[in-house]
Coordinates of C-alpha atoms in Angstrom, one line a residue:
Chain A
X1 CA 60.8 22.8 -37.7
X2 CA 58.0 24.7 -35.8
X3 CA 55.7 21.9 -35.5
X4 CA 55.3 20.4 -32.4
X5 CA 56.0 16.9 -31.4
X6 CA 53.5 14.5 -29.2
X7 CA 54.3 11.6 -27.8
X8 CA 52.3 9.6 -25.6
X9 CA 53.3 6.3 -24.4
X10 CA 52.1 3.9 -22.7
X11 CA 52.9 3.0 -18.8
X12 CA 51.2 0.1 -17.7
X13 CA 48.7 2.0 -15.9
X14 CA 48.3 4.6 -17.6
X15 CA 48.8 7.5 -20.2
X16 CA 52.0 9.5 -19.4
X17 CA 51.3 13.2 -19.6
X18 CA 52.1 14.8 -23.6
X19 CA 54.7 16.9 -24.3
X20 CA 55.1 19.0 -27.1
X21 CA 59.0 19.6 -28.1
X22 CA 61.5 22.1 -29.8
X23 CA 62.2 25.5 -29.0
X24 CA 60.3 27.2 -31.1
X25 CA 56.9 28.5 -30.1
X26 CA 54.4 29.5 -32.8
X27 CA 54.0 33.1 -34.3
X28 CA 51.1 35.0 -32.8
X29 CA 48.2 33.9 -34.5
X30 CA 49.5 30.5 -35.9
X31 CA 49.0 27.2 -34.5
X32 CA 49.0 23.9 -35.1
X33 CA 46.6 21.3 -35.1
X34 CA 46.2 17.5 -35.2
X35 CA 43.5 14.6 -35.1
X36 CA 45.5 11.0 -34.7
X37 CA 44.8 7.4 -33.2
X38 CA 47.7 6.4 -31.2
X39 CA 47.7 2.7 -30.1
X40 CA 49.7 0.2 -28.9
X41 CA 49.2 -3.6 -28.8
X42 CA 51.3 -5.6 -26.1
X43 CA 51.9 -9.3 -24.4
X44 CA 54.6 -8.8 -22.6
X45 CA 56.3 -6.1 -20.5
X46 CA 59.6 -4.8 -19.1
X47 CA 59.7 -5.6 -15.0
X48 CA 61.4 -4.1 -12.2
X49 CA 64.8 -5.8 -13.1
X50 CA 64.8 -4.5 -16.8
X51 CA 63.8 -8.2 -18.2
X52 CA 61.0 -8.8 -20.6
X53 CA 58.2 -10.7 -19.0
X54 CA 54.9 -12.3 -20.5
X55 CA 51.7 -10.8 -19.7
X56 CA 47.8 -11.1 -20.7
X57 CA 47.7 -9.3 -23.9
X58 CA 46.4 -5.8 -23.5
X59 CA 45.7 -2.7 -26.0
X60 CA 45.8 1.0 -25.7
X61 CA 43.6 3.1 -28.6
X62 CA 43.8 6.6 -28.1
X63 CA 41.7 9.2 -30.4
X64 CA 43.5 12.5 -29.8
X65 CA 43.1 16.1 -30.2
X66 CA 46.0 18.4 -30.0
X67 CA 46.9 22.1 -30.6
X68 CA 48.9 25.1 -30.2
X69 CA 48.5 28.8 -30.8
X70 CA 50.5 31.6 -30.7
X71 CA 49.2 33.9 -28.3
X72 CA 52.7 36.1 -28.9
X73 CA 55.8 36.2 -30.6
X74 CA 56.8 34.2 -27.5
X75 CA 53.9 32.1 -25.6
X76 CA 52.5 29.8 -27.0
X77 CA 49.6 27.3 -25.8
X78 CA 49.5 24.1 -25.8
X79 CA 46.9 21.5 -25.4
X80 CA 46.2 17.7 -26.0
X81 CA 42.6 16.1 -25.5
X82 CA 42.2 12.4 -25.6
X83 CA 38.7 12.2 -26.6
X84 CA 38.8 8.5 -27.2
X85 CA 40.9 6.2 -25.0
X86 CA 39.9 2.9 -24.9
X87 CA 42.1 0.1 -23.0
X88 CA 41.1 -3.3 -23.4
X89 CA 42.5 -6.8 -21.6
X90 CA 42.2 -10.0 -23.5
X91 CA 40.1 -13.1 -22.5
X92 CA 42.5 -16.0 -20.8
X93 CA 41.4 -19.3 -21.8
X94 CA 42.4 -22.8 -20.8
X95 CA 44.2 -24.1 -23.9
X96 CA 43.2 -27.6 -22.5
X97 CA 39.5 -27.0 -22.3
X98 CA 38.8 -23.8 -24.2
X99 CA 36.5 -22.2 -21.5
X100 CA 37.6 -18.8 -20.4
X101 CA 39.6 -18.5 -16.8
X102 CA 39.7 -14.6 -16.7
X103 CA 37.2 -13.1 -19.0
X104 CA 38.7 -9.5 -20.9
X105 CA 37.4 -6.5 -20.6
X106 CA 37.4 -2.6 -22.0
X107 CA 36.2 0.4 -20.9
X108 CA 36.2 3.6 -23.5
X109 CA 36.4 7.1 -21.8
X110 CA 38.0 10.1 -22.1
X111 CA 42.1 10.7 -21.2
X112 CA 43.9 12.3 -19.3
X113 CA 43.6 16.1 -20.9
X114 CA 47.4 18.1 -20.7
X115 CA 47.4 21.9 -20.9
X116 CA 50.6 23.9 -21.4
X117 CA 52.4 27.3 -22.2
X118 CA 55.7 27.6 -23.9
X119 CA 57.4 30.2 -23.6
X120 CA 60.7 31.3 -25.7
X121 CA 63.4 32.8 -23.9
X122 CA 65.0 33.8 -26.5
X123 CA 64.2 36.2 -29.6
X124 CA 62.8 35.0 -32.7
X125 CA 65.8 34.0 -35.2
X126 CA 68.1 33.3 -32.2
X127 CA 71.2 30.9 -33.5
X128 CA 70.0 28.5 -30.5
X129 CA 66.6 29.0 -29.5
X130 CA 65.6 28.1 -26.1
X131 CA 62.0 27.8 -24.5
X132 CA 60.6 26.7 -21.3
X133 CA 57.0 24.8 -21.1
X134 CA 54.8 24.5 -18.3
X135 CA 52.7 21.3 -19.2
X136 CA 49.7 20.4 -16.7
X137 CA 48.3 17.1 -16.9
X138 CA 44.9 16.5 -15.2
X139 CA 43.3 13.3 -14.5
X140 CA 40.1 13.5 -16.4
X141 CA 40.6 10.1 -17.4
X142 CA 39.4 6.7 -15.4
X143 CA 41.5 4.8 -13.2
X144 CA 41.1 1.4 -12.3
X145 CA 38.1 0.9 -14.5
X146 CA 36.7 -2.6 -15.2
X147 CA 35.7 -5.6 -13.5
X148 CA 39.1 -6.4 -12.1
X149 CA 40.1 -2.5 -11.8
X150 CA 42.7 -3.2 -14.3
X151 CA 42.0 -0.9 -17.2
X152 CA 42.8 2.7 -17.1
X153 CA 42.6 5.6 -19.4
X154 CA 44.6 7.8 -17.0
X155 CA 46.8 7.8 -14.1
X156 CA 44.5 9.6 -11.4
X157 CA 47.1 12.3 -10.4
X158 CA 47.7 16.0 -11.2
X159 CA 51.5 16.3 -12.7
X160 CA 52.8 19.4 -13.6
X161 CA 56.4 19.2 -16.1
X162 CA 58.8 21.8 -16.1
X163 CA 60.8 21.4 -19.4
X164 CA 63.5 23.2 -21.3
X165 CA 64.2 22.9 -24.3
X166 CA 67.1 24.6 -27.1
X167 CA 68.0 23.1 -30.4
X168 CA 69.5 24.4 -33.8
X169 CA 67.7 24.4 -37.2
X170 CA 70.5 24.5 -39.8
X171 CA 71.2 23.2 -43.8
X172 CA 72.3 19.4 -44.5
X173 CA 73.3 19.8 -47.8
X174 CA 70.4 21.1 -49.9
X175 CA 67.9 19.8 -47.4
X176 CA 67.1 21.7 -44.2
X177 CA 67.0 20.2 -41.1
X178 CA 67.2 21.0 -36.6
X179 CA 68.4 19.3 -34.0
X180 CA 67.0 19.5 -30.4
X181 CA 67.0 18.3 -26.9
X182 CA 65.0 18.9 -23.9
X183 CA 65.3 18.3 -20.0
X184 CA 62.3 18.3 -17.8
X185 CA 61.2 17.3 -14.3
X186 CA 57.7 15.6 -14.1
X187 CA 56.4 17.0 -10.5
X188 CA 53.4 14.4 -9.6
X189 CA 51.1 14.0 -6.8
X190 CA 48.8 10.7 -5.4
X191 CA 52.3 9.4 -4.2
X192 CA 53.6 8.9 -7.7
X193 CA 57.0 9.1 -7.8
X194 CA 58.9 12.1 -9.5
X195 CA 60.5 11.7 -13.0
X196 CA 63.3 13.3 -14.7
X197 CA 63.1 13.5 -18.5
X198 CA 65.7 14.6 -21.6
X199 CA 66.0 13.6 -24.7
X200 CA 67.1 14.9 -27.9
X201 CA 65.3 15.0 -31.7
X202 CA 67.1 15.1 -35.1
X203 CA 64.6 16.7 -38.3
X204 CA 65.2 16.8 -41.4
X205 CA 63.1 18.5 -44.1
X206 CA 63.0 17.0 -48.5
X207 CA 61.0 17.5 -50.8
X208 CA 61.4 21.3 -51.0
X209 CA 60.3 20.8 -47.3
X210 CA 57.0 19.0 -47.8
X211 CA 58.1 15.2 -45.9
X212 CA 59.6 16.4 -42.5
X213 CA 60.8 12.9 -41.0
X214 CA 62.8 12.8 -37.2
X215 CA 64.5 10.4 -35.2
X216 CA 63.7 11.2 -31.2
X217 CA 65.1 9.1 -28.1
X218 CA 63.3 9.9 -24.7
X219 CA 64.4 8.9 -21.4
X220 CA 62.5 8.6 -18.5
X221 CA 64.1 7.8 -14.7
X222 CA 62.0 7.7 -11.9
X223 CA 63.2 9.5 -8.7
X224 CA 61.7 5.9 -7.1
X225 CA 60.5 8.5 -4.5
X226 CA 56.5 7.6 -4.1
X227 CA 54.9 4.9 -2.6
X228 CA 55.1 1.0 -3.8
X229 CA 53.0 -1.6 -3.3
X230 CA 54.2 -2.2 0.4
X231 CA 54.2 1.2 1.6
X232 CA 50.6 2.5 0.0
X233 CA 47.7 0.7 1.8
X234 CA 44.5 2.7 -0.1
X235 CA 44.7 0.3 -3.2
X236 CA 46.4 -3.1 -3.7
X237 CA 46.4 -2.2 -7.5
X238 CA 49.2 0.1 -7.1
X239 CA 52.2 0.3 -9.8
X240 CA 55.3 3.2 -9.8
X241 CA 58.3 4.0 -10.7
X242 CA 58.2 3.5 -14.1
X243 CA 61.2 3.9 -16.5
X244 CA 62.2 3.9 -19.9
X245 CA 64.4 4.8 -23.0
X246 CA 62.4 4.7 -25.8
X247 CA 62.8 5.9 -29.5
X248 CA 60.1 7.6 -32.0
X249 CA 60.7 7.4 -35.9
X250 CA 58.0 10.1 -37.0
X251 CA 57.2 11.1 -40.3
X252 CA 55.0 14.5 -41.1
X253 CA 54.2 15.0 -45.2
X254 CA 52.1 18.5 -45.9
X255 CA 49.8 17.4 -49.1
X256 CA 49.2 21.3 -49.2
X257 CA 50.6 24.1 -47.7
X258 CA 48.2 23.5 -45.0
X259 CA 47.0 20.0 -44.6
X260 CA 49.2 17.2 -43.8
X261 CA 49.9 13.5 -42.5
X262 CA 51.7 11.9 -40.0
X263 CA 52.7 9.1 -39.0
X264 CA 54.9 7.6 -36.3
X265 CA 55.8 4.2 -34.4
X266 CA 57.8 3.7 -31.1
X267 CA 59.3 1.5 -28.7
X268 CA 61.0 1.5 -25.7
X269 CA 64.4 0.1 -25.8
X270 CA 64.6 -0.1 -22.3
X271 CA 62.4 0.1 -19.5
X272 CA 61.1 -1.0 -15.9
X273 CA 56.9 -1.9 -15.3
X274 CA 56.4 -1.1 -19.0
X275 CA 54.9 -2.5 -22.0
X276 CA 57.4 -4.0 -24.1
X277 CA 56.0 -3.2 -27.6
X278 CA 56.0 -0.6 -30.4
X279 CA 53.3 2.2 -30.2
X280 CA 52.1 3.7 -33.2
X281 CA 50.5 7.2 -34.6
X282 CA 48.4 8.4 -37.7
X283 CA 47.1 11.7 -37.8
X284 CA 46.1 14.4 -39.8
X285 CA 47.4 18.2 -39.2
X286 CA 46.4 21.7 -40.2
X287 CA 49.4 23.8 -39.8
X288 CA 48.0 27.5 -39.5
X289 CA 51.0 29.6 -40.8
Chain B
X1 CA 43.3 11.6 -48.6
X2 CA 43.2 11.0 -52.7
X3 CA 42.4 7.4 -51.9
X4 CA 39.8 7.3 -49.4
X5 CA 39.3 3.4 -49.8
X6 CA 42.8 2.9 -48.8
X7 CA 41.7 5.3 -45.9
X8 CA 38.8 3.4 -45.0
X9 CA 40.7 -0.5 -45.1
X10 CA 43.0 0.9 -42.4
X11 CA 40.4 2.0 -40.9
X12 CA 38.5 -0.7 -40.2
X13 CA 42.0 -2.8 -39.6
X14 CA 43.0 -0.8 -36.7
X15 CA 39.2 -1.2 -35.3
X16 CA 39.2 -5.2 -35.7
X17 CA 42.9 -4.8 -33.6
X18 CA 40.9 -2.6 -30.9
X19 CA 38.5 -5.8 -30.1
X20 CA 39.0 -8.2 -27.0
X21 CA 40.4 -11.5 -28.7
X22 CA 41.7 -14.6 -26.6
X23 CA 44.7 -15.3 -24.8
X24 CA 45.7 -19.0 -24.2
X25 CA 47.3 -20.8 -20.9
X26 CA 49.2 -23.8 -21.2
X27 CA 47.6 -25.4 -18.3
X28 CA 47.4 -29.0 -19.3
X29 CA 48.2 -31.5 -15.9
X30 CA 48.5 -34.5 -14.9
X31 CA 45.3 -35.8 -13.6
X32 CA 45.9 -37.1 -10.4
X33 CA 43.7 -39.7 -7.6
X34 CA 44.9 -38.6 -4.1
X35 CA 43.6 -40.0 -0.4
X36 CA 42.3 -36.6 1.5
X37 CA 41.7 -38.4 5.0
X38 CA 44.3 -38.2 7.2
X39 CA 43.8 -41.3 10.0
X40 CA 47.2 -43.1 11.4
X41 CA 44.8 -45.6 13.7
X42 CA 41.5 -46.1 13.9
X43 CA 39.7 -47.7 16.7
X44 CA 39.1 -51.7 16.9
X45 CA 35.5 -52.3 15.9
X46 CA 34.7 -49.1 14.9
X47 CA 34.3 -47.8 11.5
X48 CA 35.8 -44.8 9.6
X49 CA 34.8 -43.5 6.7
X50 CA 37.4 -42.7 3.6
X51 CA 37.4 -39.9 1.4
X52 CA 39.2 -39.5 -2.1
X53 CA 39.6 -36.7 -4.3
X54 CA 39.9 -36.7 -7.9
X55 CA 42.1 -33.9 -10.3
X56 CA 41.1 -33.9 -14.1
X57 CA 44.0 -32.4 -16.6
X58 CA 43.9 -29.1 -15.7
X59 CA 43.5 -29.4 -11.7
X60 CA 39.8 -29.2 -11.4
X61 CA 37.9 -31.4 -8.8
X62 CA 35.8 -34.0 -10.4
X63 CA 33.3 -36.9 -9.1
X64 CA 34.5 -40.3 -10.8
X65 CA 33.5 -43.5 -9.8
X66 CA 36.8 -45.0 -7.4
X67 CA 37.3 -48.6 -6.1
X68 CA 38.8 -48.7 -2.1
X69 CA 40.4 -51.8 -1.7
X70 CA 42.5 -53.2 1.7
X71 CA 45.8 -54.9 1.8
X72 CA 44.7 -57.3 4.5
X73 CA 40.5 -57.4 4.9
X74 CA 41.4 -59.6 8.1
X75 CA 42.9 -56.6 9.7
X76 CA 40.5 -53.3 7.7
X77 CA 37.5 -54.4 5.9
X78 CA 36.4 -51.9 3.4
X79 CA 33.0 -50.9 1.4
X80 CA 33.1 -50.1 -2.1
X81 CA 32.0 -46.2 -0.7
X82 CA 34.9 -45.7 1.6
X83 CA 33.7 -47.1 4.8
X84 CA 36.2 -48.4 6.4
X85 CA 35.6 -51.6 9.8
X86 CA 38.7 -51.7 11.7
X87 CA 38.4 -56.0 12.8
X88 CA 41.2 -56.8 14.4
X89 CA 44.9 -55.0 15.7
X90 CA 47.4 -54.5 13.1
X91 CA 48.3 -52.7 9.9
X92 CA 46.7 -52.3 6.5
X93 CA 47.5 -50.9 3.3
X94 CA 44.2 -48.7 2.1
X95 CA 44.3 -48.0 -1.4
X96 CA 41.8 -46.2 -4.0
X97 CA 42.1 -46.6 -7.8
X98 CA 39.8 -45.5 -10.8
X99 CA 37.1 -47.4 -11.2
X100 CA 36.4 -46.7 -14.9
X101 CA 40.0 -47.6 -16.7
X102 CA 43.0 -49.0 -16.5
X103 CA 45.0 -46.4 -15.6
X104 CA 48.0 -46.1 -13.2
X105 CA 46.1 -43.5 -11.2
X106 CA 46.1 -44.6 -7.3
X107 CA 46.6 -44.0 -3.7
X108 CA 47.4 -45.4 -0.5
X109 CA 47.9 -44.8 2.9
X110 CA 48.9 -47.1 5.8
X111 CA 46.6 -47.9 8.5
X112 CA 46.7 -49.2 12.1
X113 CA 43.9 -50.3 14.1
X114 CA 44.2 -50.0 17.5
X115 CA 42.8 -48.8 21.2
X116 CA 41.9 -45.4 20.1
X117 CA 41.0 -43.8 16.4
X118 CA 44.1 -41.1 15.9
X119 CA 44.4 -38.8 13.4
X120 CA 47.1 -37.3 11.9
X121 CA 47.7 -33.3 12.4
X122 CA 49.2 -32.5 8.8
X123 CA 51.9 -30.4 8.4
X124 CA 54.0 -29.9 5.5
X125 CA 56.8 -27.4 4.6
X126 CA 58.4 -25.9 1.5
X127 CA 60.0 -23.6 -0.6
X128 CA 58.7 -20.7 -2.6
X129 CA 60.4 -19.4 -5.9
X130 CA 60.0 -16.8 -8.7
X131 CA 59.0 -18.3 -12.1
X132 CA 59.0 -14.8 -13.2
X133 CA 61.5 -11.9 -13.2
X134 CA 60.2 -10.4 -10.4
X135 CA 62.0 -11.2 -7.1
X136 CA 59.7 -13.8 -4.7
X137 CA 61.6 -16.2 -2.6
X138 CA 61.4 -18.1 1.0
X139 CA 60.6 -21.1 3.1
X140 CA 57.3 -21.6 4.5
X141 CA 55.2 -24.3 6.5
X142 CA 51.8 -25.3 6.1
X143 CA 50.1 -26.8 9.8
X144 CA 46.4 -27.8 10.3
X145 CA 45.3 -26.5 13.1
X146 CA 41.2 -26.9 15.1
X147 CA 39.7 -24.2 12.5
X148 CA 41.5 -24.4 10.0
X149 CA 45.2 -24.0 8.7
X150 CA 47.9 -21.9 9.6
X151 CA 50.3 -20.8 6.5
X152 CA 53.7 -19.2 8.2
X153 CA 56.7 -17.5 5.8
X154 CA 59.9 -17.5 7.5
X155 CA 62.4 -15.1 7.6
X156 CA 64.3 -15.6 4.3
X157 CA 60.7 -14.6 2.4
X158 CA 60.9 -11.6 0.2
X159 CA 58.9 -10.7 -2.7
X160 CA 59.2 -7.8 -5.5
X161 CA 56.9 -4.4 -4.5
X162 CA 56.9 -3.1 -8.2
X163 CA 53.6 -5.5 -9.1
X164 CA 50.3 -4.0 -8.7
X165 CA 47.8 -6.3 -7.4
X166 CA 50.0 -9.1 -6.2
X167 CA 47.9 -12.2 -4.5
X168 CA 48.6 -15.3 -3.0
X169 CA 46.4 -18.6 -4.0
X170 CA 46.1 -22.4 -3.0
X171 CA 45.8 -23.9 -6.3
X172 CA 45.9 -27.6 -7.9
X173 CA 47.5 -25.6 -11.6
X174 CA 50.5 -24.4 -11.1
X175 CA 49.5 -22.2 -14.0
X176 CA 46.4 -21.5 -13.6
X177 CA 44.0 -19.7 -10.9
X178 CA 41.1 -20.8 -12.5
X179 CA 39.0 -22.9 -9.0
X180 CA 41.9 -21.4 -6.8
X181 CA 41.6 -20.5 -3.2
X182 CA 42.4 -17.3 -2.9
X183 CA 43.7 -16.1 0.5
X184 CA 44.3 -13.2 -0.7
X185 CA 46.2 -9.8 -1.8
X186 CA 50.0 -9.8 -0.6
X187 CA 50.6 -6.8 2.1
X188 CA 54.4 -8.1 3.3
X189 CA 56.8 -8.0 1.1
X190 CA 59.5 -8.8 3.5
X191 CA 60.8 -11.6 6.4
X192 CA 58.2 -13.6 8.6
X193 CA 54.7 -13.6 8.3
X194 CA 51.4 -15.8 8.4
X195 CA 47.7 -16.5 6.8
X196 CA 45.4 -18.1 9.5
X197 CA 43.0 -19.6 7.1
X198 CA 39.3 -21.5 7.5
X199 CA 37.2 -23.2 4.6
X200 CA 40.0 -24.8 3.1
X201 CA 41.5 -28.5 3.6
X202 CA 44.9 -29.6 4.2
X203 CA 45.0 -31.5 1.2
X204 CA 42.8 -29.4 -0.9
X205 CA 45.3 -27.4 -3.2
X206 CA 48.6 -29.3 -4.4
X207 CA 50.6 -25.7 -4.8
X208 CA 50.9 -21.6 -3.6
X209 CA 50.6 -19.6 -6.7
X210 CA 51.3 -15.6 -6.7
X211 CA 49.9 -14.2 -9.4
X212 CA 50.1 -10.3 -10.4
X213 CA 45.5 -10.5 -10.4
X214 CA 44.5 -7.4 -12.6
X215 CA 47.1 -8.2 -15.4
X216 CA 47.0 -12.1 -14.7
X217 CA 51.1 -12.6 -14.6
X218 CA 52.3 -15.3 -12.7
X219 CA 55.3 -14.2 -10.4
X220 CA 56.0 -17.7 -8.7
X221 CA 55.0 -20.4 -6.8
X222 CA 55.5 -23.5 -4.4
X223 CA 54.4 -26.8 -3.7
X224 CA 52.7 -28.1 -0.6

């Protein structure tokens, strides 16, 4: 129940900012630590009226870094690195003729790097813990890289998410298991619209608690306050107000007390000006406990 | 981790998936044979020289060999290049046809010959529409003018601020940009506007594309 959960997805143009979940922040002097590829392979997209449209396939490969340590009993920090992000387009050719109309392109840079503290409100053991995080994301990423300035690796903005979060660990049976849900507000700047966030996460722990598998649905709505293409006049290659509802099957096996696997895969289930396609996650983790 | 091969295979799989592969359009048209000069009369004893303008099947211009031909050679005698001797006052029925098959492909245009060589100011009007989900809709007209050509929306035009990157094209593939005129990246997304436009033809482009550019989604489009 104390790991912490990552999810990036993808947003058309760009990375949305990491969050790590649950209300429990890590013991002073424990962490947690991952290496994972996240990626996400799409051809069509969700538009602006909820429908599915066709687009130019593109990709999304992101080589990740993330940890928190316990600085207390109570704060925690957080941090996720995307050392690798590559985003690709695909050629178009002319199924008539075979030569190439757009050629594709790639660029491979860093991400957008998120910093956090958690903090837990309430003592250690609490029958419904409750913590607050302060997640920072800034934009060390590249925006509008390419040719056609269509490939980014981050958004360009500094966000900052206030998030709350309180859950319940409890028994099922002879298996252990949590349940936990979250509420934030995404604050962003370089007239990005606002988001408000919740969702909720359901664990459950077999295998004398070795496979730790979880069902999570995430909800994004944009506060459709920032600039659009009409009203922002700096760059013609300008896309906001992204939403979604998305959910995240993630399974996490410890191969020793230490050393584990994970692996996830997610889609959105609804969404407006984003990918229509599953993500997916490997990973390897070092829980320091 | 205790099979590393296994390891290694995904791997690899997930780097062949990270590679730029192909996309294909569907972009097969009609070729098409189409008169470009736009003369009502032309002036007795005088000539005029004709111009054509060939499509392949997927909207590109090509040179092919053409054969003019005159419905009355009494009234408009023609060359085998075009050129056009206006004899005597009346009407006559230009046409140009492939030269190297047997296909349907043709044009024609009626012609008078009289006092003074007139040509014709084109002007032609239409409807755009969404072929997308993303809202684009309106009337427009399309007028030569001395320089050039004017490209007016009316009113009723409206099109979807959520794209990035949204431009407007003259193209002869309704989906394709590929040889399009591009006039350029759409800054009204709502009622009456115009495009005052040089180095293009009237009868250049057969259609108005709008195309999301960076992330090559077609959002609508129009004919001329």
């Amino acid at each position: 129940m104390k790991q912490i959960y990552l999810t990036v997805f993808f947003l058309v143009l760009s990375i949305a900012t990491a969050s790590a979940g649950g209300p429990w922040p890590q013991k002073k002097g424990h962490g947690y630590f991952k290496l994972s590829e996240w990626w996400t392979i799409f051809d069509q997209h969700y538009t602006d009226s909820g429908q599915i449209d066709p687009n130019v396939t593109s990709g999304v490969f992101n080589t990740s870094f993330y940890a928190e340590y316990g600085i207390t009993n109570r704060f925690t920090t957080i941090v996720n690195v995307p050392l690798l992000s590559r985003n690709l387009i695909n050629n178009l050719r002319s199924e008539t003729t075979n030569e190439i109309i757009v050629a594709g392109d790639a660029i491979n840079t860093i991400g957008d790097i998120d910093v956090g503290l958690k903090y837990g409100i309430t003592k250690r053991g609490a029958t419904i813990p409750i913590a607050v995080s302060l997640i920072l994301g800034i934009p060390t990423g590249t925006e509008n890289g390419g040719s056609q300035q269509n490939l980014n690796t981050g958004d360009g903005e500094f966000n900052q998410i206030l998030r709350i979060d309180a859950g319940r660990g409890f028994n099922l049976g002879s298996y252990s298991a949590y349940l936990s849900a979250y509420t934030a507000i995404n604050n962003r700047s370089n007239n990005y619209s606002e988001e408000f966030r919740y969702g909720i996460e359901f664990g459950l722990g077999t295998f004398n608690k070795k496979l730790w598998t979880s069902t999570k649905i995430n909800v994004v709505e944009s506060f459709k306050n920032g600039a659009t293409a009409e009203t922002i006049t700096s760059t013609s290659l300008f896309a906001n107000n992204t939403e979604y509802s998305s959910i995240t099957l993630e399974a996490n096996y410890y191969l020793t007390k230490h050393i584990g696997i994970s692996a996830s895969i997610a889609g959105a289930f609804r969404g407006e000006i984003i990918a229509a396609a599953p993500s997916y996650s490997l990973g390897v983790f070092y829980d320091m406990k | 981790m205790k099979n590393p091969n296994l390891i290694l295979i995904s791997f690899l799989a997930l780097l062949m998936t990270a590679c730029i592969k192909d996309d294909f359009v569907d972009d097969k048209v009609d070729p098409l044979l189409r008169i470009i000069s736009a003369i009502d009369t032309i002036e007795i004893n005088t000539t005029y020289q004709f111009e054509s303008k060939y499509l392949n099947n997927v909207g590109n211009e090509e040179d092919v060999d053409v054969i003019w031909s005159s419905s009355d050679p009494s009234i408009i005698e023609i060359s085998a290049n075009g050129l056009a001797f206006a004899k005597t006052e009346g009407q006559a029925i230009i046409s140009v046809s492939l030269g190297n098959d047997t296909s349907s492909l043709m044009d024609s245009a009626e012609v008078n010959v009289g006092d003074n060589t007139i040509k014709i100011k084109q002007f032609s009007m239409g409807t755009i529409r969404t072929t997308s989900s993303y809202k684009l809709e309106g009337d427009f007209e399309l007028k030569e003018q001395e320089n050039g050509l004017n490209l007016s929306f009316a009113d009723n035009y409206s099109a979807s601020t959520a794209l990035p990157g949204l431009f407007v094209y003259f193209s002869n593939n309704k989906n394709s940009i590929a040889n399009a005129f591009e006039i350029g990246s759409v800054e009204v997304f709502n009622g009456a506007h115009s495009y005052e436009l040089v180095g293009v033809g009237f009868s250049d482009y057969k259609y108005i594309v709008y195309f999301c550019k960076p992330f090559n989604v077609k959002v609508g489009d129009g004919e001329l």
